[in-house]
Amino acid sequence: MQRRGFVAWTSAALAAGFSLELRQARALARGVAEEPTKDGSIFGGPPVLQSPASDAITVFQGVRGLSTGWVEYGTTASLGERADTMRHGLLPLNGLVQRVRLTGLKPDTTYHYRVGVAPIDFRGAYKITRGPDQFSPVHSFRTLSDEGRRASFLVINDTHENMETLRGLSAQIAAARRRHADASLPSGGPLFWNGDIFDDVRNDQQIAANVLTPPIAVDAPGAELGYASQAPMCFVSGNHDVRGIHARSLDMFVDTPGGLRYAIIRHGPIAFVVLDTGEDKPDAHGVYAGLGAFEAYRAQQGTWLDTALRDPRVQRAACRIVIQHIPMFGGGSCEGARQHWAKRLADAKVTAVISGHTHHYAFSPAGPEQPFAQLVGGGPAPEAATLIEGVVDGTTLTLTVRGLDGAVRGVHEVPVAG
Ligand SMILES: [Fe+2]
């Protein structure tokens, strides 16, 4: 392709808002590093918040080249505090991601923040040139709280690197956050990415492109802020997220409470119990070549539940919701999860489990065969994809399932187990 033609085509694509898709496609296809844009910006996209708590949150920033980074933050837009990531005396140096954990925050409090990044030209140990500091816009988020009777959250699942679906979801996520704000629901409700972000995990560029800079619907109000710069994304591991030669390197781009993929996350009246169902075939299956120990891992999480479910953040919650990728009940469900977790969760008065994996939206209420309700989200194809909106208001959990066109595909009201 002639250079002139390439430039013209690229400019047209940028104008149409396809820049992220192009970059992602390139990263997915060739695993190449990003380069700064023509205006010299080294930012890859909006920040992504992860691993929220009442007193902490992790800020991720996708970058387009070798750089160092930090976060400036505070309870007013004038910021005032600075957080760095230091390890062994070294500050960060990375070409794909900057990440900073903010700690010592106050619960139920709005914080403003911006990411600072400085490009680094590293020619040798004593030949390093630091470029001018660059800053993201100032964003804000609210820390989690154990208080309140109302709260909202969002769930997506099984996006499987489908860029059209990711772009559509960015619009629906922004619209849902607006609806929740209009309904005066507390801000900061997490978005659970409930497994199978990937088909399989192949390289760092692919992970960054999916988790840090997924496509954005440029014509959707609010979508330009990104999917998790104002409220956190909580990663829930799916069977495809533990597949691929690079699956053991996700943690550079993903943070979870305590670095574990099973956790309690409390948001207002809701205690979320996040569980990791692991692979979907027995460990002894030939395709894994003996590289998995998911049966022991599920048993380990069952033992952990004995303690976790006695945590006051769970016991005192008005509503308990389980988030796990592979369903607990019905076709395509996880036998190990039922065996090790289901009775413990039922005894702890769980209201519902939210899953994915089957690629078919389905709801089943509690009944003789299953002790709590189960909602399964849709699949990776745009026509099958779903955004699940959950709202707890007093004694009712309302789960609204929408398609990528925003149309409501189902509303399920579940009495909170109490
Ligand atoms: Fe799956």
GROMACS .gro file of N, CA, C and O and ligand atoms in nm, residues 158 160 194-196 238-240 243 278 280 325-326 356-359, ligand 1:
model
   69
  158ASP      N    1  -1.858  -1.323   2.833
  158ASP     CA    2  -1.835  -1.394   2.707
  158ASP      C    3  -1.823  -1.300   2.587
  158ASP      O    4  -1.882  -1.326   2.482
  160HIS      N    5  -1.536  -1.253   2.428
  160HIS     CA    6  -1.454  -1.332   2.334
  160HIS      C    7  -1.388  -1.249   2.225
  160HIS      O    8  -1.384  -1.290   2.109
  194ASN      N    9  -1.772  -1.097   3.347
  194ASN     CA   10  -1.793  -1.231   3.403
  194ASN      C   11  -1.741  -1.343   3.313
  194ASN      O   12  -1.812  -1.436   3.278
  195GLY      N   13  -1.615  -1.330   3.277
  195GLY     CA   14  -1.546  -1.442   3.214
  195GLY      C   15  -1.548  -1.445   3.063
  195GLY      O   16  -1.635  -1.389   2.997
  196ASP      N   17  -1.446  -1.511   3.009
  196ASP     CA   18  -1.426  -1.526   2.865
  196ASP      C   19  -1.414  -1.390   2.796
  196ASP      O   20  -1.479  -1.363   2.694
  238GLY      N   21  -1.301  -1.671   3.342
  238GLY     CA   22  -1.374  -1.774   3.268
  238GLY      C   23  -1.278  -1.881   3.217
  238GLY      O   24  -1.156  -1.865   3.224
  239ASN      N   25  -1.335  -1.989   3.163
  239ASN     CA   26  -1.250  -2.099   3.120
  239ASN      C   27  -1.155  -2.059   3.007
  239ASN      O   28  -1.043  -2.108   2.999
  240HIS      N   29  -1.198  -1.966   2.920
  240HIS     CA   30  -1.108  -1.923   2.812
  240HIS      C   31  -0.999  -1.827   2.862
  240HIS      O   32  -0.900  -1.807   2.792
  243ARG      N   33  -0.684  -2.020   2.936
  243ARG     CA   34  -0.631  -2.095   2.822
  243ARG      C   35  -0.529  -2.012   2.746
  243ARG      O   36  -0.536  -1.891   2.745
  278GLY      N   37  -1.302  -2.196   3.686
  278GLY     CA   38  -1.189  -2.260   3.620
  278GLY      C   39  -1.222  -2.316   3.483
  278GLY      O   40  -1.312  -2.267   3.414
  280ASP      N   41  -1.349  -2.596   3.189
  280ASP     CA   42  -1.479  -2.662   3.178
  280ASP      C   43  -1.470  -2.811   3.150
  280ASP      O   44  -1.571  -2.877   3.130
  325HIS      N   45  -1.842  -1.761   3.643
  325HIS     CA   46  -1.856  -1.770   3.497
  325HIS      C   47  -1.943  -1.888   3.454
  325HIS      O   48  -2.040  -1.872   3.380
  326ILE      N   49  -1.909  -2.007   3.495
  326ILE     CA   50  -1.986  -2.125   3.452
  326ILE      C   51  -2.106  -2.140   3.546
  326ILE      O   52  -2.092  -2.129   3.668
  356GLY      N   53  -2.242  -1.694   3.295
  356GLY     CA   54  -2.237  -1.681   3.149
  356GLY      C   55  -2.209  -1.818   3.091
  356GLY      O   56  -2.273  -1.916   3.126
  357HIS      N   57  -2.113  -1.825   3.000
  357HIS     CA   58  -2.055  -1.949   2.950
  357HIS      C   59  -2.137  -2.019   2.843
  357HIS      O   60  -2.083  -2.068   2.745
  358THR      N   61  -2.269  -2.027   2.859
  358THR     CA   62  -2.350  -2.104   2.763
  358THR      C   63  -2.378  -2.023   2.636
  358THR      O   64  -2.422  -2.080   2.536
  359HIS      N   65  -2.358  -1.892   2.643
  359HIS     CA   66  -2.385  -1.799   2.532
  359HIS      C   67  -2.535  -1.785   2.506
  359HIS      O   68  -2.574  -1.734   2.400
  419FE      FE   69  -1.701  -1.999   2.906
   0.00000   0.00000   0.00000
